[in-house]
mmCIF file with all atom_site columns, C-alpha atoms in Angstrom:
data_model
loop_
_atom_site.group_PDB
_atom_site.id
_atom_site.type_symbol
_atom_site.label_atom_id
_atom_site.label_alt_id
_atom_site.label_comp_id
_atom_site.label_asym_id
_atom_site.label_entity_id
_atom_site.label_seq_id
_atom_site.pdbx_PDB_ins_code
_atom_site.Cartn_x
_atom_site.Cartn_y
_atom_site.Cartn_z
_atom_site.occupancy
_atom_site.B_iso_or_equiv
_atom_site.pdbx_formal_charge
_atom_site.auth_seq_id
_atom_site.auth_comp_id
_atom_site.auth_asym_id
_atom_site.auth_atom_id
_atom_site.pdbx_PDB_model_num
ATOM 1   C CA . UNK A 1 1   ? -56.911 9.533  5.142   1.00 40.00 ? 1   UNK A CA 1
ATOM 2   C CA . UNK A 1 2   ? -55.151 11.511 7.855   1.00 37.00 ? 2   UNK A CA 1
ATOM 3   C CA . UNK A 1 3   ? -51.422 9.195  6.327   1.00 42.00 ? 3   UNK A CA 1
ATOM 4   C CA . UNK A 1 4   ? -52.648 10.217 2.864   1.00 37.00 ? 4   UNK A CA 1
ATOM 5   C CA . UNK A 1 5   ? -53.214 14.097 3.600   1.00 36.00 ? 5   UNK A CA 1
ATOM 6   C CA . UNK A 1 6   ? -49.950 14.151 5.292   1.00 40.00 ? 6   UNK A CA 1
ATOM 7   C CA . UNK A 1 7   ? -47.953 12.732 1.798   1.00 41.00 ? 7   UNK A CA 1
ATOM 8   C CA . UNK A 1 8   ? -49.863 14.899 -0.134  1.00 38.00 ? 8   UNK A CA 1
ATOM 9   C CA . UNK A 1 9   ? -48.754 18.649 2.052   1.00 39.00 ? 9   UNK A CA 1
ATOM 10  C CA . UNK A 1 10  ? -44.807 16.852 1.614   1.00 43.00 ? 10  UNK A CA 1
ATOM 11  C CA . UNK A 1 11  ? -45.276 17.642 -2.559  1.00 45.00 ? 11  UNK A CA 1
ATOM 12  C CA . UNK A 1 12  ? -47.599 20.763 -2.408  1.00 57.00 ? 12  UNK A CA 1
ATOM 13  C CA . UNK A 1 13  ? -45.664 21.866 -5.344  1.00 69.00 ? 13  UNK A CA 1
ATOM 14  C CA . UNK A 1 14  ? -47.764 25.280 -7.049  1.00 79.00 ? 14  UNK A CA 1
ATOM 15  C CA . UNK A 1 15  ? -48.474 24.985 -11.222 1.00 87.00 ? 15  UNK A CA 1
ATOM 16  C CA . UNK A 1 16  ? -46.526 28.195 -12.766 1.00 87.00 ? 16  UNK A CA 1
ATOM 17  C CA . UNK A 1 17  ? -48.058 30.239 -15.276 1.00 86.00 ? 17  UNK A CA 1
ATOM 18  C CA . UNK A 1 18  ? -48.295 29.318 -18.637 1.00 92.00 ? 18  UNK A CA 1
ATOM 19  C CA . UNK A 1 19  ? -48.485 33.344 -20.473 1.00 84.00 ? 19  UNK A CA 1
ATOM 20  C CA . UNK A 1 20  ? -46.424 32.114 -24.074 1.00 82.00 ? 20  UNK A CA 1
ATOM 21  C CA . UNK A 1 21  ? -49.717 29.098 -24.181 1.00 83.00 ? 21  UNK A CA 1
ATOM 22  C CA . UNK A 1 22  ? -52.760 31.744 -22.283 1.00 76.00 ? 22  UNK A CA 1
ATOM 23  C CA . UNK A 1 23  ? -51.774 34.740 -24.578 1.00 83.00 ? 23  UNK A CA 1
ATOM 24  C CA . UNK A 1 24  ? -49.273 34.385 -27.973 1.00 85.00 ? 24  UNK A CA 1
ATOM 25  C CA . UNK A 1 25  ? -49.234 38.121 -27.923 1.00 83.00 ? 25  UNK A CA 1
ATOM 26  C CA . UNK A 1 26  ? -48.829 39.354 -24.037 1.00 89.00 ? 26  UNK A CA 1
ATOM 27  C CA . UNK A 1 27  ? -45.759 41.946 -23.140 1.00 90.00 ? 27  UNK A CA 1
ATOM 28  C CA . UNK A 1 28  ? -44.759 39.539 -21.837 1.00 89.00 ? 28  UNK A CA 1
ATOM 29  C CA . UNK A 1 29  ? -44.606 36.326 -23.919 1.00 91.00 ? 29  UNK A CA 1
ATOM 30  C CA . UNK A 1 30  ? -42.723 38.927 -26.807 1.00 93.00 ? 30  UNK A CA 1
ATOM 31  C CA . UNK A 1 31  ? -39.909 39.227 -23.869 1.00 92.00 ? 31  UNK A CA 1
ATOM 32  C CA . UNK A 1 32  ? -39.528 35.107 -23.505 1.00 93.00 ? 32  UNK A CA 1
ATOM 33  C CA . UNK A 1 33  ? -39.738 35.456 -28.243 1.00 94.00 ? 33  UNK A CA 1
ATOM 34  C CA . UNK A 1 34  ? -36.469 37.867 -27.156 1.00 93.00 ? 34  UNK A CA 1
ATOM 35  C CA . UNK A 1 35  ? -35.399 35.847 -24.228 1.00 94.00 ? 35  UNK A CA 1
ATOM 36  C CA . UNK A 1 36  ? -35.139 32.203 -27.018 1.00 94.00 ? 36  UNK A CA 1
ATOM 37  C CA . UNK A 1 37  ? -33.849 34.870 -30.431 1.00 93.00 ? 37  UNK A CA 1
ATOM 38  C CA . UNK A 1 38  ? -31.081 36.064 -27.970 1.00 91.00 ? 38  UNK A CA 1
ATOM 39  C CA . UNK A 1 39  ? -30.110 32.076 -26.627 1.00 91.00 ? 39  UNK A CA 1
ATOM 40  C CA . UNK A 1 40  ? -29.467 31.896 -29.794 1.00 87.00 ? 40  UNK A CA 1
ATOM 41  C CA . UNK A 1 41  ? -27.798 35.015 -31.061 1.00 86.00 ? 41  UNK A CA 1
ATOM 42  C CA . UNK A 1 42  ? -25.573 33.591 -27.599 1.00 79.00 ? 42  UNK A CA 1
ATOM 43  C CA . UNK A 1 43  ? -24.606 30.065 -29.628 1.00 74.00 ? 43  UNK A CA 1
ATOM 44  C CA . UNK A 1 44  ? -24.037 31.325 -32.802 1.00 77.00 ? 44  UNK A CA 1
ATOM 45  C CA . UNK A 1 45  ? -20.749 29.519 -33.277 1.00 76.00 ? 45  UNK A CA 1
ATOM 46  C CA . UNK A 1 46  ? -21.770 26.062 -31.180 1.00 79.00 ? 46  UNK A CA 1
ATOM 47  C CA . UNK A 1 47  ? -24.594 23.500 -31.409 1.00 84.00 ? 47  UNK A CA 1
ATOM 48  C CA . UNK A 1 48  ? -27.065 24.602 -28.288 1.00 91.00 ? 48  UNK A CA 1
ATOM 49  C CA . UNK A 1 49  ? -28.641 21.092 -27.335 1.00 95.00 ? 49  UNK A CA 1
ATOM 50  C CA . UNK A 1 50  ? -28.586 20.944 -24.065 1.00 97.00 ? 50  UNK A CA 1
ATOM 51  C CA . UNK A 1 51  ? -30.271 24.139 -21.696 1.00 97.00 ? 51  UNK A CA 1
ATOM 52  C CA . UNK A 1 52  ? -30.094 24.076 -17.838 1.00 98.00 ? 52  UNK A CA 1
ATOM 53  C CA . UNK A 1 53  ? -32.857 26.379 -15.778 1.00 98.00 ? 53  UNK A CA 1
ATOM 54  C CA . UNK A 1 54  ? -31.468 27.281 -12.526 1.00 97.00 ? 54  UNK A CA 1
ATOM 55  C CA . UNK A 1 55  ? -31.513 30.721 -9.643  1.00 95.00 ? 55  UNK A CA 1
ATOM 56  C CA . UNK A 1 56  ? -29.680 31.321 -7.025  1.00 95.00 ? 56  UNK A CA 1
ATOM 57  C CA . UNK A 1 57  ? -32.467 31.214 -4.668  1.00 92.00 ? 57  UNK A CA 1
ATOM 58  C CA . UNK A 1 58  ? -36.187 29.030 -4.623  1.00 91.00 ? 58  UNK A CA 1
ATOM 59  C CA . UNK A 1 59  ? -39.061 31.989 -5.519  1.00 89.00 ? 59  UNK A CA 1
ATOM 60  C CA . UNK A 1 60  ? -37.620 33.547 -7.908  1.00 90.00 ? 60  UNK A CA 1
ATOM 61  C CA . UNK A 1 61  ? -39.113 31.357 -11.092 1.00 91.00 ? 61  UNK A CA 1
ATOM 62  C CA . UNK A 1 62  ? -36.700 29.654 -13.250 1.00 95.00 ? 62  UNK A CA 1
ATOM 63  C CA . UNK A 1 63  ? -39.338 27.063 -13.329 1.00 95.00 ? 63  UNK A CA 1
ATOM 64  C CA . UNK A 1 64  ? -41.684 29.289 -15.722 1.00 94.00 ? 64  UNK A CA 1
ATOM 65  C CA . UNK A 1 65  ? -39.276 30.072 -17.511 1.00 96.00 ? 65  UNK A CA 1
ATOM 66  C CA . UNK A 1 66  ? -38.035 26.468 -17.995 1.00 97.00 ? 66  UNK A CA 1
ATOM 67  C CA . UNK A 1 67  ? -41.599 26.205 -19.270 1.00 96.00 ? 67  UNK A CA 1
ATOM 68  C CA . UNK A 1 68  ? -42.007 29.912 -21.228 1.00 96.00 ? 68  UNK A CA 1
ATOM 69  C CA . UNK A 1 69  ? -38.889 29.015 -22.917 1.00 97.00 ? 69  UNK A CA 1
ATOM 70  C CA . UNK A 1 70  ? -39.814 25.028 -23.917 1.00 97.00 ? 70  UNK A CA 1
ATOM 71  C CA . UNK A 1 71  ? -43.255 26.778 -25.129 1.00 97.00 ? 71  UNK A CA 1
ATOM 72  C CA . UNK A 1 72  ? -41.249 28.862 -27.662 1.00 97.00 ? 72  UNK A CA 1
ATOM 73  C CA . UNK A 1 73  ? -38.647 27.361 -28.097 1.00 97.00 ? 73  UNK A CA 1
ATOM 74  C CA . UNK A 1 74  ? -41.294 24.619 -29.472 1.00 97.00 ? 74  UNK A CA 1
ATOM 75  C CA . UNK A 1 75  ? -43.588 27.174 -31.183 1.00 96.00 ? 75  UNK A CA 1
ATOM 76  C CA . UNK A 1 76  ? -40.795 28.058 -33.938 1.00 95.00 ? 76  UNK A CA 1
ATOM 77  C CA . UNK A 1 77  ? -40.849 24.923 -35.091 1.00 96.00 ? 77  UNK A CA 1
ATOM 78  C CA . UNK A 1 78  ? -37.454 23.247 -32.742 1.00 96.00 ? 78  UNK A CA 1
ATOM 79  C CA . UNK A 1 79  ? -38.507 19.196 -31.083 1.00 97.00 ? 79  UNK A CA 1
ATOM 80  C CA . UNK A 1 80  ? -38.500 20.134 -26.730 1.00 98.00 ? 80  UNK A CA 1
ATOM 81  C CA . UNK A 1 81  ? -37.710 18.260 -24.013 1.00 98.00 ? 81  UNK A CA 1
ATOM 82  C CA . UNK A 1 82  ? -38.961 20.247 -20.920 1.00 98.00 ? 82  UNK A CA 1
ATOM 83  C CA . UNK A 1 83  ? -37.032 17.708 -18.570 1.00 98.00 ? 83  UNK A CA 1
ATOM 84  C CA . UNK A 1 84  ? -38.528 18.307 -14.048 1.00 98.00 ? 84  UNK A CA 1
ATOM 85  C CA . UNK A 1 85  ? -34.890 17.726 -13.369 1.00 98.00 ? 85  UNK A CA 1
ATOM 86  C CA . UNK A 1 86  ? -36.736 19.662 -10.479 1.00 97.00 ? 86  UNK A CA 1
ATOM 87  C CA . UNK A 1 87  ? -37.052 15.938 -8.682  1.00 97.00 ? 87  UNK A CA 1
ATOM 88  C CA . UNK A 1 88  ? -36.771 17.414 -5.190  1.00 95.00 ? 88  UNK A CA 1
ATOM 89  C CA . UNK A 1 89  ? -39.464 20.341 -6.146  1.00 95.00 ? 89  UNK A CA 1
ATOM 90  C CA . UNK A 1 90  ? -40.956 19.212 -8.924  1.00 96.00 ? 90  UNK A CA 1
ATOM 91  C CA . UNK A 1 91  ? -44.003 21.919 -11.298 1.00 96.00 ? 91  UNK A CA 1
ATOM 92  C CA . UNK A 1 92  ? -43.919 20.720 -14.072 1.00 97.00 ? 92  UNK A CA 1
ATOM 93  C CA . UNK A 1 93  ? -46.460 17.609 -13.979 1.00 97.00 ? 93  UNK A CA 1
ATOM 94  C CA . UNK A 1 94  ? -48.615 20.382 -12.419 1.00 96.00 ? 94  UNK A CA 1
ATOM 95  C CA . UNK A 1 95  ? -48.150 22.581 -15.125 1.00 95.00 ? 95  UNK A CA 1
ATOM 96  C CA . UNK A 1 96  ? -49.455 20.737 -17.527 1.00 96.00 ? 96  UNK A CA 1
ATOM 97  C CA . UNK A 1 97  ? -51.959 18.831 -15.869 1.00 95.00 ? 97  UNK A CA 1
ATOM 98  C CA . UNK A 1 98  ? -49.525 14.990 -16.189 1.00 96.00 ? 98  UNK A CA 1
ATOM 99  C CA . UNK A 1 99  ? -49.104 12.041 -13.829 1.00 95.00 ? 99  UNK A CA 1
ATOM 100 C CA . UNK A 1 100 ? -45.896 11.315 -12.539 1.00 97.00 ? 100 UNK A CA 1
ATOM 101 C CA . UNK A 1 101 ? -45.555 8.431  -11.714 1.00 96.00 ? 101 UNK A CA 1
ATOM 102 C CA . UNK A 1 102 ? -42.925 7.525  -14.078 1.00 96.00 ? 102 UNK A CA 1
ATOM 103 C CA . UNK A 1 103 ? -40.211 10.165 -15.176 1.00 98.00 ? 103 UNK A CA 1
ATOM 104 C CA . UNK A 1 104 ? -36.942 10.826 -14.510 1.00 98.00 ? 104 UNK A CA 1
ATOM 105 C CA . UNK A 1 105 ? -35.751 9.209  -11.963 1.00 98.00 ? 105 UNK A CA 1
ATOM 106 C CA . UNK A 1 106 ? -37.589 6.294  -12.534 1.00 97.00 ? 106 UNK A CA 1
ATOM 107 C CA . UNK A 1 107 ? -35.781 6.571  -15.900 1.00 97.00 ? 107 UNK A CA 1
ATOM 108 C CA . UNK A 1 108 ? -32.446 6.838  -13.772 1.00 97.00 ? 108 UNK A CA 1
ATOM 109 C CA . UNK A 1 109 ? -33.087 4.443  -11.710 1.00 95.00 ? 109 UNK A CA 1
ATOM 110 C CA . UNK A 1 110 ? -33.213 1.463  -13.306 1.00 94.00 ? 110 UNK A CA 1
ATOM 111 C CA . UNK A 1 111 ? -32.310 0.158  -16.473 1.00 91.00 ? 111 UNK A CA 1
ATOM 112 C CA . UNK A 1 112 ? -35.424 -1.574 -17.288 1.00 94.00 ? 112 UNK A CA 1
ATOM 113 C CA . UNK A 1 113 ? -37.462 1.483  -18.439 1.00 95.00 ? 113 UNK A CA 1
ATOM 114 C CA . UNK A 1 114 ? -36.640 3.171  -21.602 1.00 95.00 ? 114 UNK A CA 1
ATOM 115 C CA . UNK A 1 115 ? -36.944 7.266  -23.071 1.00 96.00 ? 115 UNK A CA 1
ATOM 116 C CA . UNK A 1 116 ? -40.292 6.357  -24.634 1.00 95.00 ? 116 UNK A CA 1
ATOM 117 C CA . UNK A 1 117 ? -42.314 4.685  -21.329 1.00 96.00 ? 117 UNK A CA 1
ATOM 118 C CA . UNK A 1 118 ? -41.337 8.396  -19.489 1.00 97.00 ? 118 UNK A CA 1
ATOM 119 C CA . UNK A 1 119 ? -41.664 11.271 -22.362 1.00 98.00 ? 119 UNK A CA 1
ATOM 120 C CA . UNK A 1 120 ? -45.305 12.618 -22.253 1.00 97.00 ? 120 UNK A CA 1
ATOM 121 C CA . UNK A 1 121 ? -47.475 14.828 -24.965 1.00 94.00 ? 121 UNK A CA 1
ATOM 122 C CA . UNK A 1 122 ? -47.967 18.721 -24.031 1.00 96.00 ? 122 UNK A CA 1
ATOM 123 C CA . UNK A 1 123 ? -50.496 18.021 -26.638 1.00 93.00 ? 123 UNK A CA 1
ATOM 124 C CA . UNK A 1 124 ? -48.514 20.863 -28.325 1.00 95.00 ? 124 UNK A CA 1
ATOM 125 C CA . UNK A 1 125 ? -46.873 20.836 -30.908 1.00 96.00 ? 125 UNK A CA 1
ATOM 126 C CA . UNK A 1 126 ? -43.298 20.061 -31.155 1.00 97.00 ? 126 UNK A CA 1
ATOM 127 C CA . UNK A 1 127 ? -43.050 19.761 -27.249 1.00 98.00 ? 127 UNK A CA 1
ATOM 128 C CA . UNK A 1 128 ? -42.737 17.275 -25.390 1.00 98.00 ? 128 UNK A CA 1
ATOM 129 C CA . UNK A 1 129 ? -43.116 17.025 -21.774 1.00 98.00 ? 129 UNK A CA 1
ATOM 130 C CA . UNK A 1 130 ? -40.756 14.398 -19.262 1.00 98.00 ? 130 UNK A CA 1
ATOM 131 C CA . UNK A 1 131 ? -41.671 14.853 -15.961 1.00 98.00 ? 131 UNK A CA 1
ATOM 132 C CA . UNK A 1 132 ? -39.251 14.231 -12.595 1.00 98.00 ? 132 UNK A CA 1
ATOM 133 C CA . UNK A 1 133 ? -41.108 11.296 -10.889 1.00 98.00 ? 133 UNK A CA 1
ATOM 134 C CA . UNK A 1 134 ? -40.678 10.137 -7.510  1.00 97.00 ? 134 UNK A CA 1
ATOM 135 C CA . UNK A 1 135 ? -39.076 11.337 -5.352  1.00 96.00 ? 135 UNK A CA 1
ATOM 136 C CA . UNK A 1 136 ? -35.810 9.311  -4.579  1.00 96.00 ? 136 UNK A CA 1
ATOM 137 C CA . UNK A 1 137 ? -33.442 9.114  -1.638  1.00 95.00 ? 137 UNK A CA 1
ATOM 138 C CA . UNK A 1 138 ? -30.977 10.581 -4.217  1.00 94.00 ? 138 UNK A CA 1
ATOM 139 C CA . UNK A 1 139 ? -31.298 12.990 -6.834  1.00 97.00 ? 139 UNK A CA 1
ATOM 140 C CA . UNK A 1 140 ? -28.086 14.046 -6.972  1.00 97.00 ? 140 UNK A CA 1
ATOM 141 C CA . UNK A 1 141 ? -25.755 10.544 -7.089  1.00 97.00 ? 141 UNK A CA 1
ATOM 142 C CA . UNK A 1 142 ? -28.284 10.263 -10.109 1.00 97.00 ? 142 UNK A CA 1
ATOM 143 C CA . UNK A 1 143 ? -27.801 12.936 -12.161 1.00 98.00 ? 143 UNK A CA 1
ATOM 144 C CA . UNK A 1 144 ? -24.325 12.584 -11.533 1.00 97.00 ? 144 UNK A CA 1
ATOM 145 C CA . UNK A 1 145 ? -24.599 9.011  -13.010 1.00 97.00 ? 145 UNK A CA 1
ATOM 146 C CA . UNK A 1 146 ? -23.525 7.591  -16.391 1.00 96.00 ? 146 UNK A CA 1
ATOM 147 C CA . UNK A 1 147 ? -26.989 6.492  -16.927 1.00 96.00 ? 147 UNK A CA 1
ATOM 148 C CA . UNK A 1 148 ? -27.514 9.625  -16.651 1.00 97.00 ? 148 UNK A CA 1
ATOM 149 C CA . UNK A 1 149 ? -24.869 10.580 -19.428 1.00 97.00 ? 149 UNK A CA 1
ATOM 150 C CA . UNK A 1 150 ? -25.783 8.348  -21.572 1.00 96.00 ? 150 UNK A CA 1
ATOM 151 C CA . UNK A 1 151 ? -29.557 9.753  -21.380 1.00 97.00 ? 151 UNK A CA 1
ATOM 152 C CA . UNK A 1 152 ? -28.289 12.839 -21.973 1.00 97.00 ? 152 UNK A CA 1
ATOM 153 C CA . UNK A 1 153 ? -26.310 11.947 -25.569 1.00 96.00 ? 153 UNK A CA 1
ATOM 154 C CA . UNK A 1 154 ? -29.629 10.086 -26.587 1.00 97.00 ? 154 UNK A CA 1
ATOM 155 C CA . UNK A 1 155 ? -32.062 13.006 -26.169 1.00 97.00 ? 155 UNK A CA 1
ATOM 156 C CA . UNK A 1 156 ? -29.377 14.943 -27.971 1.00 96.00 ? 156 UNK A CA 1
ATOM 157 C CA . UNK A 1 157 ? -30.101 12.361 -30.852 1.00 96.00 ? 157 UNK A CA 1
ATOM 158 C CA . UNK A 1 158 ? -34.011 12.908 -30.925 1.00 97.00 ? 158 UNK A CA 1
ATOM 159 C CA . UNK A 1 159 ? -34.490 16.087 -29.083 1.00 97.00 ? 159 UNK A CA 1
ATOM 160 C CA . UNK A 1 160 ? -33.265 19.659 -32.367 1.00 96.00 ? 160 UNK A CA 1
ATOM 161 C CA . UNK A 1 161 ? -33.723 20.980 -27.547 1.00 97.00 ? 161 UNK A CA 1
ATOM 162 C CA . UNK A 1 162 ? -33.765 19.110 -24.380 1.00 98.00 ? 162 UNK A CA 1
ATOM 163 C CA . UNK A 1 163 ? -34.366 22.070 -21.434 1.00 98.00 ? 163 UNK A CA 1
ATOM 164 C CA . UNK A 1 164 ? -33.960 20.849 -17.603 1.00 98.00 ? 164 UNK A CA 1
ATOM 165 C CA . UNK A 1 165 ? -35.379 22.938 -15.249 1.00 98.00 ? 165 UNK A CA 1
ATOM 166 C CA . UNK A 1 166 ? -32.806 22.054 -11.944 1.00 98.00 ? 166 UNK A CA 1
ATOM 167 C CA . UNK A 1 167 ? -33.429 23.102 -8.640  1.00 97.00 ? 167 UNK A CA 1
ATOM 168 C CA . UNK A 1 168 ? -31.102 26.479 -7.386  1.00 96.00 ? 168 UNK A CA 1
ATOM 169 C CA . UNK A 1 169 ? -27.566 25.941 -7.381  1.00 96.00 ? 169 UNK A CA 1
ATOM 170 C CA . UNK A 1 170 ? -26.669 27.076 -4.295  1.00 95.00 ? 170 UNK A CA 1
ATOM 171 C CA . UNK A 1 171 ? -29.823 25.048 -2.081  1.00 92.00 ? 171 UNK A CA 1
ATOM 172 C CA . UNK A 1 172 ? -28.323 22.113 -3.071  1.00 96.00 ? 172 UNK A CA 1
ATOM 173 C CA . UNK A 1 173 ? -25.477 21.033 -6.549  1.00 97.00 ? 173 UNK A CA 1
ATOM 174 C CA . UNK A 1 174 ? -27.834 19.058 -8.474  1.00 98.00 ? 174 UNK A CA 1
ATOM 175 C CA . UNK A 1 175 ? -27.830 22.625 -10.916 1.00 98.00 ? 175 UNK A CA 1
ATOM 176 C CA . UNK A 1 176 ? -23.951 21.747 -10.951 1.00 98.00 ? 176 UNK A CA 1
ATOM 177 C CA . UNK A 1 177 ? -23.805 18.418 -11.749 1.00 98.00 ? 177 UNK A CA 1
ATOM 178 C CA . UNK A 1 178 ? -26.440 19.179 -15.049 1.00 98.00 ? 178 UNK A CA 1
ATOM 179 C CA . UNK A 1 179 ? -24.486 22.479 -15.763 1.00 98.00 ? 179 UNK A CA 1
ATOM 180 C CA . UNK A 1 180 ? -21.683 21.066 -16.318 1.00 97.00 ? 180 UNK A CA 1
ATOM 181 C CA . UNK A 1 181 ? -22.589 18.090 -18.752 1.00 97.00 ? 181 UNK A CA 1
ATOM 182 C CA . UNK A 1 182 ? -24.637 20.661 -20.501 1.00 97.00 ? 182 UNK A CA 1
ATOM 183 C CA . UNK A 1 183 ? -23.611 23.237 -23.372 1.00 96.00 ? 183 UNK A CA 1
ATOM 184 C CA . UNK A 1 184 ? -25.606 26.742 -22.332 1.00 95.00 ? 184 UNK A CA 1
ATOM 185 C CA . UNK A 1 185 ? -27.006 27.371 -18.768 1.00 97.00 ? 185 UNK A CA 1
ATOM 186 C CA . UNK A 1 186 ? -28.811 29.940 -18.051 1.00 96.00 ? 186 UNK A CA 1
ATOM 187 C CA . UNK A 1 187 ? -29.685 32.389 -14.740 1.00 96.00 ? 187 UNK A CA 1
ATOM 188 C CA . UNK A 1 188 ? -33.365 33.302 -13.500 1.00 95.00 ? 188 UNK A CA 1
ATOM 189 C CA . UNK A 1 189 ? -32.953 36.310 -10.792 1.00 93.00 ? 189 UNK A CA 1
ATOM 190 C CA . UNK A 1 190 ? -35.589 38.054 -8.850  1.00 91.00 ? 190 UNK A CA 1
ATOM 191 C CA . UNK A 1 191 ? -36.644 41.303 -8.762  1.00 85.00 ? 191 UNK A CA 1
ATOM 192 C CA . UNK A 1 192 ? -36.528 42.253 -4.903  1.00 84.00 ? 192 UNK A CA 1
ATOM 193 C CA . UNK A 1 193 ? -36.713 38.145 -3.838  1.00 88.00 ? 193 UNK A CA 1
ATOM 194 C CA . UNK A 1 194 ? -33.007 37.654 -5.373  1.00 88.00 ? 194 UNK A CA 1
ATOM 195 C CA . UNK A 1 195 ? -30.352 39.181 -2.475  1.00 89.00 ? 195 UNK A CA 1
ATOM 196 C CA . UNK A 1 196 ? -26.525 39.579 -4.643  1.00 90.00 ? 196 UNK A CA 1
ATOM 197 C CA . UNK A 1 197 ? -24.304 37.791 -2.006  1.00 93.00 ? 197 UNK A CA 1
ATOM 198 C CA . UNK A 1 198 ? -26.612 34.737 -3.558  1.00 93.00 ? 198 UNK A CA 1
ATOM 199 C CA . UNK A 1 199 ? -26.067 35.701 -7.252  1.00 93.00 ? 199 UNK A CA 1
ATOM 200 C CA . UNK A 1 200 ? -22.720 35.740 -6.929  1.00 95.00 ? 200 UNK A CA 1
ATOM 201 C CA . UNK A 1 201 ? -22.521 32.900 -5.377  1.00 96.00 ? 201 UNK A CA 1
ATOM 202 C CA . UNK A 1 202 ? -24.812 30.770 -7.645  1.00 96.00 ? 202 UNK A CA 1
ATOM 203 C CA . UNK A 1 203 ? -21.956 32.675 -10.433 1.00 95.00 ? 203 UNK A CA 1
ATOM 204 C CA . UNK A 1 204 ? -18.539 30.711 -8.620  1.00 96.00 ? 204 UNK A CA 1
ATOM 205 C CA . UNK A 1 205 ? -20.698 28.100 -8.801  1.00 97.00 ? 205 UNK A CA 1
ATOM 206 C CA . UNK A 1 206 ? -21.397 27.311 -12.105 1.00 97.00 ? 206 UNK A CA 1
ATOM 207 C CA . UNK A 1 207 ? -17.703 28.311 -13.149 1.00 97.00 ? 207 UNK A CA 1
ATOM 208 C CA . UNK A 1 208 ? -16.344 26.221 -10.762 1.00 97.00 ? 208 UNK A CA 1
ATOM 209 C CA . UNK A 1 209 ? -17.924 23.424 -13.268 1.00 97.00 ? 209 UNK A CA 1
ATOM 210 C CA . UNK A 1 210 ? -17.106 25.594 -15.965 1.00 97.00 ? 210 UNK A CA 1
ATOM 211 C CA . UNK A 1 211 ? -21.289 25.694 -16.971 1.00 97.00 ? 211 UNK A CA 1
ATOM 212 C CA . UNK A 1 212 ? -21.561 27.402 -19.696 1.00 95.00 ? 212 UNK A CA 1
ATOM 213 C CA . UNK A 1 213 ? -23.575 30.841 -18.023 1.00 94.00 ? 213 UNK A CA 1
ATOM 214 C CA . UNK A 1 214 ? -25.058 32.516 -21.674 1.00 93.00 ? 214 UNK A CA 1
ATOM 215 C CA . UNK A 1 215 ? -26.681 35.512 -18.977 1.00 92.00 ? 215 UNK A CA 1
ATOM 216 C CA . UNK A 1 216 ? -29.791 36.382 -16.687 1.00 93.00 ? 216 UNK A CA 1
ATOM 217 C CA . UNK A 1 217 ? -33.006 35.824 -16.822 1.00 94.00 ? 217 UNK A CA 1
ATOM 218 C CA . UNK A 1 218 ? -34.845 39.298 -15.133 1.00 90.00 ? 218 UNK A CA 1
ATOM 219 C CA . UNK A 1 219 ? -37.817 38.717 -14.206 1.00 83.00 ? 219 UNK A CA 1
ATOM 220 C CA . UNK A 1 220 ? -39.703 40.528 -11.194 1.00 70.00 ? 220 UNK A CA 1
ATOM 221 C CA . UNK A 1 221 ? -40.144 44.149 -12.485 1.00 61.00 ? 221 UNK A CA 1
ATOM 222 C CA . UNK A 1 222 ? -43.147 46.604 -12.628 1.00 58.00 ? 222 UNK A CA 1
ATOM 223 C CA . UNK A 1 223 ? -41.323 48.418 -16.485 1.00 53.00 ? 223 UNK A CA 1
ATOM 224 C CA . UNK A 1 224 ? -41.695 45.740 -18.780 1.00 48.00 ? 224 UNK A CA 1
ATOM 225 C CA . UNK A 1 225 ? -39.562 48.409 -20.342 1.00 46.00 ? 225 UNK A CA 1
ATOM 226 C CA . UNK A 1 226 ? -36.899 45.999 -18.214 1.00 43.00 ? 226 UNK A CA 1
ATOM 227 C CA . UNK A 1 227 ? -37.166 42.645 -18.594 1.00 46.00 ? 227 UNK A CA 1
ATOM 228 C CA . UNK A 1 228 ? -35.211 41.124 -20.730 1.00 47.00 ? 228 UNK A CA 1
ATOM 229 C CA . UNK A 1 229 ? -32.508 38.538 -21.074 1.00 42.00 ? 229 UNK A CA 1
ATOM 230 C CA . UNK A 1 230 ? -29.014 39.665 -20.621 1.00 41.00 ? 230 UNK A CA 1
ATOM 231 C CA . UNK A 1 231 ? -25.386 37.963 -20.976 1.00 37.00 ? 231 UNK A CA 1
ATOM 232 C CA . UNK A 1 232 ? -24.437 37.658 -17.723 1.00 39.00 ? 232 UNK A CA 1
ATOM 233 C CA . UNK A 1 233 ? -21.157 37.290 -16.861 1.00 35.00 ? 233 UNK A CA 1
#
């Protein structure tokens, strides 16, 4: 029993708020729809099929942004897959009340596991989910594998949009790796949490791998007029 409690503490993660599902008419839900529109305009001359959502550091809202963006894109009629690619501190399974026995890590770690075995229904029209799977000893190596490149190509064939919820870019290389393989990257910033130096470092790290930074989502503002999507560079 004590071992079980220890393991639960080790893997403790929180579900994020799905405001776009709970209250579609709220001002915050409208802001997410505005972000969706701006992302679409940012990619007007290029087909956006894969999107990385990351932040400079922890507790800045990247998982909340990923999940709510996935919902509003699905609501617009796009066939969307939300992938929990944060294998170090996953949230998708808890947020959508799913099991996490198999997911991205099992798919990347074994050729015997196939895509349909790890994609789960969200209960929301057009939205599908892939949890992180059990925590592997080598997340970065899995994400930088040939298998991951093949997976991204397969997902592009099956979904209109694939959103990767990644760990913070300054902490580990995971977000850099997947950003270099994706069509666009969004950096999430939280008021009174994000540090200027960390943001500049995150931007530089992403530019180092030629990531296509679409812009910044600024959240945590007390004034609703200050929230929104800004083109960043």
